[in-house]
Coordinates of C-alpha atoms in Angstrom, one line a residue:
X143 CA 81.5 103.7 119.9
X144 CA 85.2 104.2 119.0
X145 CA 85.6 107.7 116.6
X146 CA 89.0 108.2 115.2
X147 CA 89.5 111.7 113.1
X148 CA 92.5 112.1 111.0
X149 CA 92.8 115.6 109.2
X150 CA 93.8 114.9 105.8
X151 CA 96.7 116.4 103.4
X152 CA 96.7 115.3 99.8
X153 CA 100.0 115.6 97.7
X154 CA 100.8 116.2 94.0
X155 CA 102.1 113.4 91.8
X156 CA 102.8 113.4 88.4
X157 CA 106.2 112.8 86.1
X158 CA 107.6 113.9 83.1
X159 CA 107.3 110.5 81.3
X160 CA 105.0 108.6 84.1
X161 CA 105.7 107.4 87.4
X162 CA 105.6 109.7 90.8
X163 CA 106.6 112.9 92.3
X164 CA 109.0 115.2 90.5
X165 CA 111.0 117.2 92.7
X166 CA 109.7 120.6 90.9
X167 CA 105.9 119.9 92.5
X168 CA 106.8 118.5 95.9
X169 CA 107.3 121.7 97.8
X170 CA 104.9 122.8 100.5
X171 CA 103.1 125.2 97.9
X172 CA 102.8 122.4 95.5
X173 CA 101.3 119.8 97.8
X174 CA 98.6 122.3 99.5
X175 CA 97.4 124.2 96.2
X176 CA 97.3 120.2 94.4
X177 CA 98.4 122.1 91.2
X178 CA 101.8 120.5 89.4
X179 CA 102.3 123.0 86.2
X180 CA 106.1 123.7 86.3
X181 CA 107.8 125.5 83.7
X182 CA 109.4 124.0 80.6
X183 CA 113.0 124.9 79.9
X184 CA 114.4 123.8 76.6
X185 CA 117.8 121.8 76.4
X186 CA 119.6 125.3 75.2
X187 CA 118.2 127.1 78.3
X188 CA 115.3 128.9 76.5
X189 CA 112.3 129.0 79.1
X190 CA 109.2 128.0 77.2
X191 CA 106.7 128.9 79.9
X192 CA 104.3 126.8 82.3
X193 CA 103.6 123.7 80.5
X194 CA 105.5 124.8 77.5
X195 CA 102.5 127.2 76.6
X196 CA 104.6 129.6 74.7
X197 CA 105.9 126.9 72.2
X198 CA 102.2 125.7 71.9
X199 CA 103.0 122.4 73.5
X200 CA 100.4 122.7 76.6
X201 CA 98.8 124.5 79.2
X202 CA 97.5 124.3 82.6
X203 CA 94.1 122.8 83.3
X204 CA 91.7 121.2 85.4
X205 CA 92.2 117.4 85.4
X206 CA 89.5 115.2 84.8
X207 CA 89.5 111.8 85.6
X208 CA 86.4 109.5 84.7
X209 CA 84.0 108.8 87.8
X210 CA 83.6 105.1 87.5
X211 CA 81.6 103.3 90.2
X212 CA 83.8 101.0 92.5
X213 CA 82.8 97.4 92.2
X214 CA 81.1 95.9 95.3
X215 CA 84.2 94.1 96.7
X216 CA 86.0 97.4 97.5
X217 CA 83.4 98.8 100.0
X218 CA 84.8 102.6 100.4
X219 CA 84.7 105.8 99.0
X220 CA 87.6 108.2 98.6
X221 CA 89.6 106.2 101.5
X222 CA 92.4 105.1 99.5
X223 CA 94.9 107.6 97.9
X224 CA 94.8 105.7 95.0
X225 CA 91.1 106.0 94.3
X226 CA 90.4 107.7 90.7
X227 CA 93.8 108.3 90.4
X228 CA 95.2 111.0 90.8
X229 CA 92.8 113.3 92.0
X230 CA 93.5 112.7 95.6
X231 CA 96.8 114.5 94.9
X232 CA 96.1 116.9 91.7
X233 CA 93.4 118.8 90.3
X234 CA 95.4 120.7 88.0
X235 CA 98.3 119.5 85.8
X236 CA 99.8 120.1 82.4
X237 CA 97.6 119.2 79.4
X238 CA 99.8 118.4 76.5
X239 CA 98.7 119.2 73.0
X240 CA 99.0 116.6 70.0
X241 CA 101.6 113.8 71.0
X242 CA 103.6 116.1 73.4
X243 CA 103.6 114.4 76.9
X244 CA 105.1 114.7 80.5
X245 CA 104.4 116.5 83.6
X246 CA 105.9 119.6 81.7
X247 CA 104.8 118.7 78.4
X248 CA 108.7 118.0 77.5
X249 CA 108.4 114.7 75.8
X250 CA 106.8 112.7 73.4
X251 CA 104.2 110.2 73.6
X252 CA 105.4 106.4 73.4
X253 CA 105.6 105.5 69.8
X254 CA 106.3 109.3 68.6
X255 CA 109.7 111.2 68.0
X256 CA 111.0 114.4 66.5
X257 CA 111.1 117.8 67.6
X258 CA 107.4 118.2 67.4
X259 CA 106.8 114.8 68.5
X260 CA 105.0 114.2 64.9
X261 CA 106.9 111.5 63.6
X262 CA 106.1 107.7 64.3
X263 CA 109.0 106.4 66.1
X264 CA 111.1 103.4 64.9
X265 CA 110.3 100.5 67.4
X266 CA 113.3 99.3 69.9
X267 CA 113.7 95.6 69.5
X268 CA 113.1 93.2 72.4
X269 CA 114.9 90.0 72.0
X270 CA 115.3 86.7 73.8
X271 CA 117.9 87.1 76.1
X272 CA 119.0 83.9 75.4
X273 CA 119.7 84.4 72.0
X274 CA 121.6 87.7 72.4
X275 CA 125.3 88.0 71.6
X276 CA 127.5 87.9 74.8
X277 CA 128.1 91.7 74.1
X278 CA 124.2 92.3 74.2
X279 CA 123.7 90.2 77.4
X280 CA 126.4 92.3 79.0
X281 CA 125.2 95.6 78.1
X282 CA 121.8 94.8 79.3
X283 CA 123.1 93.6 82.6
X284 CA 125.2 96.5 83.1
X285 CA 122.3 98.7 82.4
X286 CA 120.4 97.4 84.8
X287 CA 122.9 97.3 87.5
X288 CA 123.6 101.0 86.5
X289 CA 119.8 101.7 87.0
X290 CA 120.0 100.2 90.4
X291 CA 123.0 102.5 91.6
X292 CA 121.8 105.9 89.7
X293 CA 119.8 108.0 91.6
X294 CA 116.8 109.5 89.6
X295 CA 117.6 113.1 88.9
X296 CA 114.1 114.1 88.4
X297 CA 111.6 112.1 90.7
X298 CA 111.3 111.1 94.2
X299 CA 108.9 109.1 96.2
X300 CA 107.0 109.7 99.6
X301 CA 108.0 107.8 102.5
X302 CA 104.8 108.5 104.7
X303 CA 101.1 107.7 104.5
X304 CA 99.4 110.5 102.3
X305 CA 97.7 111.8 105.7
X306 CA 101.4 112.7 107.0
X307 CA 102.9 113.8 104.1
X308 CA 104.1 117.3 105.6
X309 CA 105.4 116.0 108.4
X310 CA 104.3 116.8 112.2
X311 CA 104.7 120.6 111.6
X312 CA 103.1 120.8 108.2
X313 CA 106.2 122.2 106.8
X314 CA 108.5 119.4 105.7
X315 CA 107.6 117.1 102.9
X316 CA 108.1 113.5 103.7
X317 CA 110.0 112.5 100.4
X318 CA 113.5 110.6 99.9
X319 CA 115.7 110.1 96.8
X320 CA 115.3 106.9 95.0
X321 CA 117.6 105.0 92.2
X322 CA 115.8 104.6 88.8
X323 CA 115.5 100.9 89.5
X324 CA 114.0 101.1 92.8
X325 CA 111.6 103.5 91.6
X326 CA 110.5 100.8 89.5
X327 CA 110.1 98.3 92.4
X328 CA 108.5 101.2 94.6
X329 CA 105.8 101.6 91.7
X330 CA 104.8 98.3 91.6
X331 CA 104.6 97.9 95.3
X332 CA 102.5 101.0 95.4
X333 CA 99.9 99.7 93.1
X334 CA 99.6 96.4 95.0
X335 CA 99.9 97.3 98.7
X336 CA 96.9 97.6 101.0
X337 CA 94.7 100.2 101.8
X338 CA 95.9 101.7 105.1
X339 CA 92.9 102.6 107.3
X340 CA 94.5 102.9 110.8
X341 CA 97.3 101.2 112.8
X342 CA 97.2 97.4 112.0
X343 CA 93.9 97.8 109.9
X344 CA 95.0 97.2 106.4
X345 CA 91.9 96.5 104.0
X346 CA 93.4 93.7 101.7
X347 CA 91.2 93.1 99.0
X348 CA 92.6 95.6 96.5
X349 CA 95.2 95.5 94.0
X350 CA 95.6 97.8 90.8
X351 CA 98.1 95.8 89.0
X352 CA 96.9 91.9 89.1
X353 CA 93.7 89.6 89.6
X354 CA 91.8 91.7 86.9
X355 CA 91.6 93.0 83.2
X356 CA 94.4 95.5 84.1
X357 CA 97.0 93.1 84.7
X358 CA 98.4 93.2 81.2
X359 CA 97.8 96.8 80.3
X360 CA 99.4 98.0 83.9
X361 CA 102.6 95.7 83.4
X362 CA 103.0 96.8 79.7
X363 CA 103.1 100.5 81.2
X364 CA 105.5 99.5 83.9
X365 CA 108.0 98.4 81.5
X366 CA 107.5 101.1 79.2
X367 CA 108.5 103.4 81.9
X368 CA 111.6 101.7 82.6
X369 CA 112.8 101.1 79.1
X370 CA 112.5 104.8 78.4
X371 CA 114.1 105.8 81.9
X372 CA 116.8 103.7 81.0
X373 CA 117.2 105.0 77.6
X374 CA 117.5 108.5 78.9
X375 CA 120.2 107.2 81.6
X376 CA 122.2 105.7 78.8
X377 CA 121.6 108.5 76.3
X378 CA 120.7 105.8 73.7
X379 CA 117.1 105.8 72.5
X380 CA 117.5 102.5 71.1
X381 CA 118.1 100.5 74.1
X382 CA 115.4 97.8 74.4
X383 CA 114.3 95.5 77.4
X384 CA 114.9 91.7 76.7
X385 CA 112.6 88.7 77.5
X386 CA 112.9 85.7 78.9
X387 CA 110.8 82.7 77.1
X388 CA 110.0 80.7 80.3
X389 CA 107.7 78.6 78.8
X390 CA 110.3 75.6 78.1
X391 CA 108.5 73.2 80.4
X392 CA 111.5 72.3 82.3
X393 CA 113.2 72.1 85.8
X394 CA 116.0 74.6 85.5
X395 CA 116.2 78.4 85.0
X396 CA 118.0 78.6 81.9
X397 CA 118.8 82.3 82.4
X398 CA 120.0 81.9 85.8
X399 CA 123.4 82.2 84.9
X400 CA 126.3 84.7 85.6
X401 CA 126.2 86.5 82.0
X402 CA 122.3 86.7 82.5
X403 CA 120.2 86.8 85.7
X404 CA 122.9 85.2 88.0
X405 CA 123.8 81.8 88.8
X406 CA 123.4 79.8 92.3
X407 CA 126.0 80.5 95.0
X408 CA 128.0 77.8 95.0
X409 CA 127.7 77.5 99.0
X410 CA 124.1 78.8 99.6
X411 CA 121.5 77.6 96.9
X412 CA 119.3 80.5 97.9
X413 CA 121.8 83.0 97.3
X414 CA 122.9 84.4 93.8
X415 CA 126.5 84.0 92.9
X416 CA 129.0 86.7 93.6
X417 CA 130.1 86.4 90.1
X418 CA 126.9 88.6 89.1
X419 CA 126.5 91.8 89.9
X420 CA 122.6 91.1 91.1
X421 CA 124.3 89.2 94.3
X422 CA 125.1 92.7 95.5
X423 CA 121.9 94.2 95.3
X424 CA 119.5 94.8 98.0
X425 CA 115.6 94.6 98.2
X426 CA 113.5 97.6 98.7
X427 CA 109.9 97.6 100.1
X428 CA 109.8 94.0 101.8
X429 CA 108.1 94.7 104.7
X430 CA 104.5 95.0 104.2
X431 CA 103.3 94.0 107.3
X432 CA 105.4 96.5 109.0
X433 CA 104.1 99.3 106.8
X434 CA 100.7 98.1 107.6
X435 CA 101.2 98.2 111.2
X436 CA 102.9 101.7 111.2
X437 CA 100.4 103.2 108.5
X438 CA 103.4 104.4 106.5
X439 CA 104.8 103.6 103.1
X440 CA 108.1 102.0 101.7
X441 CA 110.4 104.8 102.0
X442 CA 113.3 103.0 99.5
X443 CA 115.8 101.7 102.3
X444 CA 117.5 98.4 101.6
X445 CA 116.0 95.7 103.6
X446 CA 118.3 92.6 102.3
X447 CA 119.7 90.6 99.2
X448 CA 117.6 89.1 96.6
X449 CA 117.0 85.3 97.1
X450 CA 116.2 83.0 94.5
X451 CA 116.0 78.7 94.7
X452 CA 114.5 77.9 91.3
X453 CA 112.3 74.7 91.3
X454 CA 113.1 74.1 95.0
X455 CA 109.7 74.3 96.6
X456 CA 109.7 70.5 97.8
X457 CA 106.3 71.1 99.5
X458 CA 104.6 72.3 96.1
X459 CA 105.6 69.8 93.5
X460 CA 103.2 71.8 91.2
X461 CA 105.5 74.8 90.9
X462 CA 109.0 72.9 90.6
X463 CA 108.2 72.9 86.7
X464 CA 108.0 75.7 84.2
X465 CA 104.9 76.2 81.8
X466 CA 105.3 74.6 78.3
X467 CA 105.4 75.9 74.9
X468 CA 101.8 74.4 74.2
X469 CA 100.6 76.1 77.7
X470 CA 101.2 79.1 75.7
X471 CA 99.8 78.3 72.3
X472 CA 96.7 77.0 73.9
X473 CA 95.9 80.2 76.1
X474 CA 96.5 82.3 72.8
X475 CA 93.4 80.1 71.2
X476 CA 91.0 81.8 73.9
X477 CA 88.9 84.6 72.0
X478 CA 87.8 86.6 75.0
X479 CA 90.1 88.9 76.6
X480 CA 88.2 88.8 79.8
X481 CA 85.0 87.6 81.2
X482 CA 82.6 88.3 84.3
X483 CA 83.3 88.7 86.9
X484 CA 86.5 90.0 85.7
X485 CA 88.8 88.7 88.5
X486 CA 91.0 85.7 89.5
X487 CA 87.8 83.4 89.2
X488 CA 87.0 84.3 85.6
X489 CA 86.6 81.0 83.5
X490 CA 87.3 81.4 79.8
X491 CA 89.4 84.3 79.9
X492 CA 92.6 84.7 78.2
X493 CA 93.8 87.2 80.7
X494 CA 92.9 85.1 83.7
X495 CA 94.6 82.3 82.1
X496 CA 97.8 84.2 81.2
X497 CA 98.1 85.8 84.6
X498 CA 97.8 81.8 85.8
X499 CA 94.7 81.7 87.9
X500 CA 93.2 79.5 85.0
X501 CA 94.7 76.6 83.5
X502 CA 95.8 77.4 79.5
X503 CA 92.4 76.3 78.2
X504 CA 90.8 78.9 80.5
X505 CA 89.1 76.5 83.2
X506 CA 89.3 78.1 86.8
X507 CA 90.3 76.0 89.7
X508 CA 91.4 77.6 93.2
X509 CA 94.2 75.7 93.2
X510 CA 95.7 76.4 89.4
X511 CA 98.7 78.3 89.0
X512 CA 100.0 78.4 85.4
X513 CA 101.8 80.6 83.0
X514 CA 102.8 83.9 84.6
X515 CA 101.9 82.8 87.9
X516 CA 103.6 79.7 87.9
X517 CA 107.0 81.4 86.3
X518 CA 106.9 83.3 89.4
X519 CA 106.4 81.0 92.0
X520 CA 109.1 78.4 90.1
X521 CA 111.5 81.3 91.2
X522 CA 110.9 80.4 94.8
X523 CA 112.2 83.7 96.5
X524 CA 111.9 87.3 96.1
X525 CA 110.7 86.9 92.8
X526 CA 107.5 85.2 94.1
X527 CA 106.4 87.7 96.4
X528 CA 103.9 89.8 95.0
X529 CA 104.4 93.2 96.4
X530 CA 108.3 92.7 96.2
X531 CA 108.8 90.7 93.2
X532 CA 110.3 93.5 90.8
X533 CA 113.2 93.6 93.2
X534 CA 114.5 90.5 91.4
X535 CA 115.8 91.6 88.1
X536 CA 114.5 88.5 86.4
X537 CA 111.0 90.2 86.9
X538 CA 111.8 92.6 84.0
X539 CA 112.6 89.3 81.7
X540 CA 109.5 87.4 83.0
X541 CA 107.2 90.1 82.5
X542 CA 108.6 91.1 79.0
X543 CA 107.5 87.8 77.9
X544 CA 104.3 87.8 79.2
X545 CA 103.9 91.3 77.6
X546 CA 104.8 89.3 74.3
X547 CA 101.9 87.0 74.8
X548 CA 99.4 89.6 75.1
X549 CA 101.1 91.3 71.8
X550 CA 100.6 88.2 69.9
X551 CA 97.0 87.4 71.2
X552 CA 96.1 91.1 70.2
X553 CA 97.2 90.2 66.5
X554 CA 95.7 86.8 66.3
X555 CA 92.3 87.5 67.7
X556 CA 92.1 91.0 66.0
X557 CA 90.9 92.7 69.3
X558 CA 91.5 96.3 68.7
X559 CA 87.8 96.6 69.5
X560 CA 88.4 96.2 73.0
X561 CA 86.0 93.0 73.1
X562 CA 85.8 91.6 76.7
X563 CA 87.5 94.7 78.4
X564 CA 84.6 96.1 80.8
X565 CA 83.8 99.7 81.2
X566 CA 82.7 99.1 84.6
X567 CA 82.2 96.3 87.0
X568 CA 85.9 95.3 87.3
X569 CA 88.1 95.4 90.3
X570 CA 88.6 99.0 91.3
X571 CA 91.5 100.5 88.7
X572 CA 90.7 97.8 86.3
X573 CA 88.0 98.8 84.2
X574 CA 88.8 100.1 80.5
X575 CA 88.9 104.0 81.3
X576 CA 90.3 103.8 84.6
X577 CA 93.8 105.7 85.1
X578 CA 96.6 103.2 85.8
X579 CA 98.3 103.8 89.5
X580 CA 100.9 105.5 89.9
X581 CA 101.4 106.6 86.3
X582 CA 101.3 110.4 85.3
X583 CA 100.4 112.1 83.1
X584 CA 97.4 110.3 83.6
X585 CA 97.2 106.9 81.4
X586 CA 94.0 104.8 81.0
X587 CA 94.2 101.0 80.5
X588 CA 92.7 101.8 76.9
X589 CA 96.0 103.6 75.7
X590 CA 98.0 100.6 76.0
X591 CA 95.7 97.9 74.7
X592 CA 97.2 98.3 71.3
X593 CA 100.1 96.4 69.2
X594 CA 103.4 97.3 70.5
X595 CA 104.8 99.0 67.5
X596 CA 102.4 101.8 68.3
X597 CA 104.0 102.2 71.5
X598 CA 107.3 102.4 70.0
X599 CA 108.9 98.6 70.7
X600 CA 108.5 95.3 68.8
X601 CA 109.6 91.3 70.1
X602 CA 111.9 89.8 67.7
X603 CA 109.8 86.4 67.9
X604 CA 106.1 86.4 69.2
X605 CA 104.7 83.1 70.5
X606 CA 102.2 80.8 68.6
X607 CA 99.1 79.5 68.9
X608 CA 97.7 76.0 69.0
X609 CA 94.3 75.9 68.1
X610 CA 91.7 74.3 70.5
X611 CA 91.0 71.5 67.8
X612 CA 94.7 70.2 67.2
X613 CA 95.0 67.0 68.2
X614 CA 96.8 65.9 71.2
X615 CA 100.6 64.7 70.9
X616 CA 101.4 61.3 71.9
X617 CA 102.9 62.7 75.1
X618 CA 99.8 64.6 76.0
X619 CA 97.7 61.6 75.3
X620 CA 99.9 59.6 77.5
X621 CA 99.8 62.5 80.2
X622 CA 95.9 62.6 79.9
X623 CA 95.9 58.4 80.4
X624 CA 98.0 58.5 83.5
X625 CA 96.0 61.5 85.1
X626 CA 92.6 59.3 84.2
X627 CA 93.8 56.2 86.1
X628 CA 95.4 58.6 88.8
X629 CA 91.9 60.4 89.3
X630 CA 90.3 56.8 89.5
X631 CA 92.7 55.8 92.2
X632 CA 92.1 59.0 94.4
X633 CA 88.3 59.0 94.0
X634 CA 88.4 55.1 95.3
X635 CA 90.6 56.2 98.1
X636 CA 88.6 59.3 99.0
X637 CA 85.1 57.0 99.0
X638 CA 87.1 54.3 101.4
X639 CA 88.1 57.1 103.7
X640 CA 84.2 58.8 104.0
X641 CA 83.0 55.0 104.6
X642 CA 85.4 54.7 107.4
X643 CA 84.7 57.9 108.7
X644 CA 81.0 57.7 108.6
X645 CA 81.2 54.2 110.4
X646 CA 82.9 55.5 113.3
X647 CA 80.5 56.4 116.1
X648 CA 82.6 59.2 117.9
X649 CA 86.0 60.5 118.1
X650 CA 87.2 61.4 121.6
X651 CA 84.1 64.0 122.0
X652 CA 83.5 65.1 125.5
X653 CA 79.6 65.1 124.5
X654 CA 79.9 61.5 123.1
X655 CA 78.9 62.4 119.7
X656 CA 82.3 62.7 118.2
X657 CA 84.5 65.2 116.7
X658 CA 84.4 65.1 112.9
X659 CA 86.9 66.6 110.6
X660 CA 86.4 67.7 106.9
X661 CA 88.4 66.2 104.3
X662 CA 89.2 69.4 102.9
X663 CA 89.5 72.2 105.4
X664 CA 89.6 75.9 104.6
X665 CA 93.5 76.4 105.3
X666 CA 93.9 76.6 101.4
X667 CA 91.3 79.5 101.1
X668 CA 92.4 82.5 99.4
X669 CA 91.3 86.0 99.2
X670 CA 91.8 89.1 101.3
X671 CA 89.7 90.2 104.4
X672 CA 89.0 93.3 105.9
X673 CA 90.1 93.1 109.4
X674 CA 88.2 96.7 110.7
X675 CA 85.2 96.7 112.7
X676 CA 83.0 99.4 110.9
X677 CA 82.7 101.2 107.8
X678 CA 85.3 104.4 106.6
X679 CA 83.8 107.4 105.3
X680 CA 85.9 110.1 103.8
X681 CA 85.3 113.9 103.2
X682 CA 87.7 116.6 101.8
X683 CA 88.2 117.7 105.4
X684 CA 88.7 114.6 107.2
X685 CA 88.8 110.6 107.3
X686 CA 86.6 109.5 110.0
X687 CA 86.7 105.7 111.1
X688 CA 83.8 104.3 113.0
X689 CA 83.6 101.1 114.9
X690 CA 81.9 99.3 117.9

């Protein structure tokens, strides 16, 4: 019996808007006490006390997180630092009054403004970048580039696994500076990464941002975070992210030009044009296998340039063409937000169709990649690598349009009742009242399941639905006919092959009985498998791994 005991140290994580690890809390005392309740200092230098208490903004209190059972696909308890976020790190934080918000209650909640945070904020307008003026495009590209180069003044990232956060001597927090945009990338990686059980023993069947009901709510919060951080960086509360309408049904990336997201390099089809500032960007958080092997986290160091080859995956013809407008329209016609078992195999689910594991009509098949997933895979590069996709700034535009589809669905289906969003039973982190990893102050999936204007932003144009009973167009009828003929040909071929195989008496088998190969192997099987040999049990004092 092999037994491994590792002493546990937990760390504090909270931000003034939502994010990770404010400098004020990342001290030895802050990490050990599991308390992050800093003093609030007003812009004119007045000390407003802990959590702004003297100004009636908030107070330091015990943090309560709903104890929602994990679904059976996650077989552990209190092993991963993201479980019941952020209780592994904090048990006391600032709890803000009214619409005040932040790690020290120094800001307003999304959608609110004014000195007392009691006035609805005028929504900023997210536009289709193709319809922006030359000046608007330039300003947006320049702002992204500035965010990539600007070290975040308030927040840092941890660069080691949570059990070693204080370093070998227990006296030096293992943290690092990070730029605003790289923190955006790091948060996506952190929500997607595997559970670290030991050297080379990751548990891979976990993802707090994909393959479940929280796909829409998590990415909505992710964009809100970046938008506000860039507003603060620019000193402009009217700044808004833009979007890329990727539902054009074409084989070209129409925003991959130097005045938008970067054209192709003239000498290297997988690189970005030197005429775009994004050609100088370096990716972070790429080496997931190395982090798993070393039981460590992405530390924000550069790991190579962005690569992209839109429509260039010759081995997968199905991902060489972007989704079509009618695909979006038919997805919007699905009445249920999500369905049992609330994962990537949930048929009839708006969320699963938009995420792209079901077709736009809601039918699941393991080989389907549509809408959001198809747009990512079409890019055929950094933007198609799940844990690292946010490195390509086109990620912002892609997900902003996905969020616009979500917003259109909320309006069309009148879904303020949260019908179809499970309170328990969904993958870990994906239930209605789960707090979203790694956003702090704590915010639940339910908190952003509302119209965009209530969160302080709007879209210039929303996608339109196509009712399921609408007649097919001539092109669609032609496509269905061709598809039917093709299916008949394939079936005839398959039957012919089966007959030939069954007629063979043997195929070079040493035992004389033959070696038969299945028509469809399991090489394309998806899913993540636990690679350890035994259960993991956690207590507040130790992590224990038991194996054979």
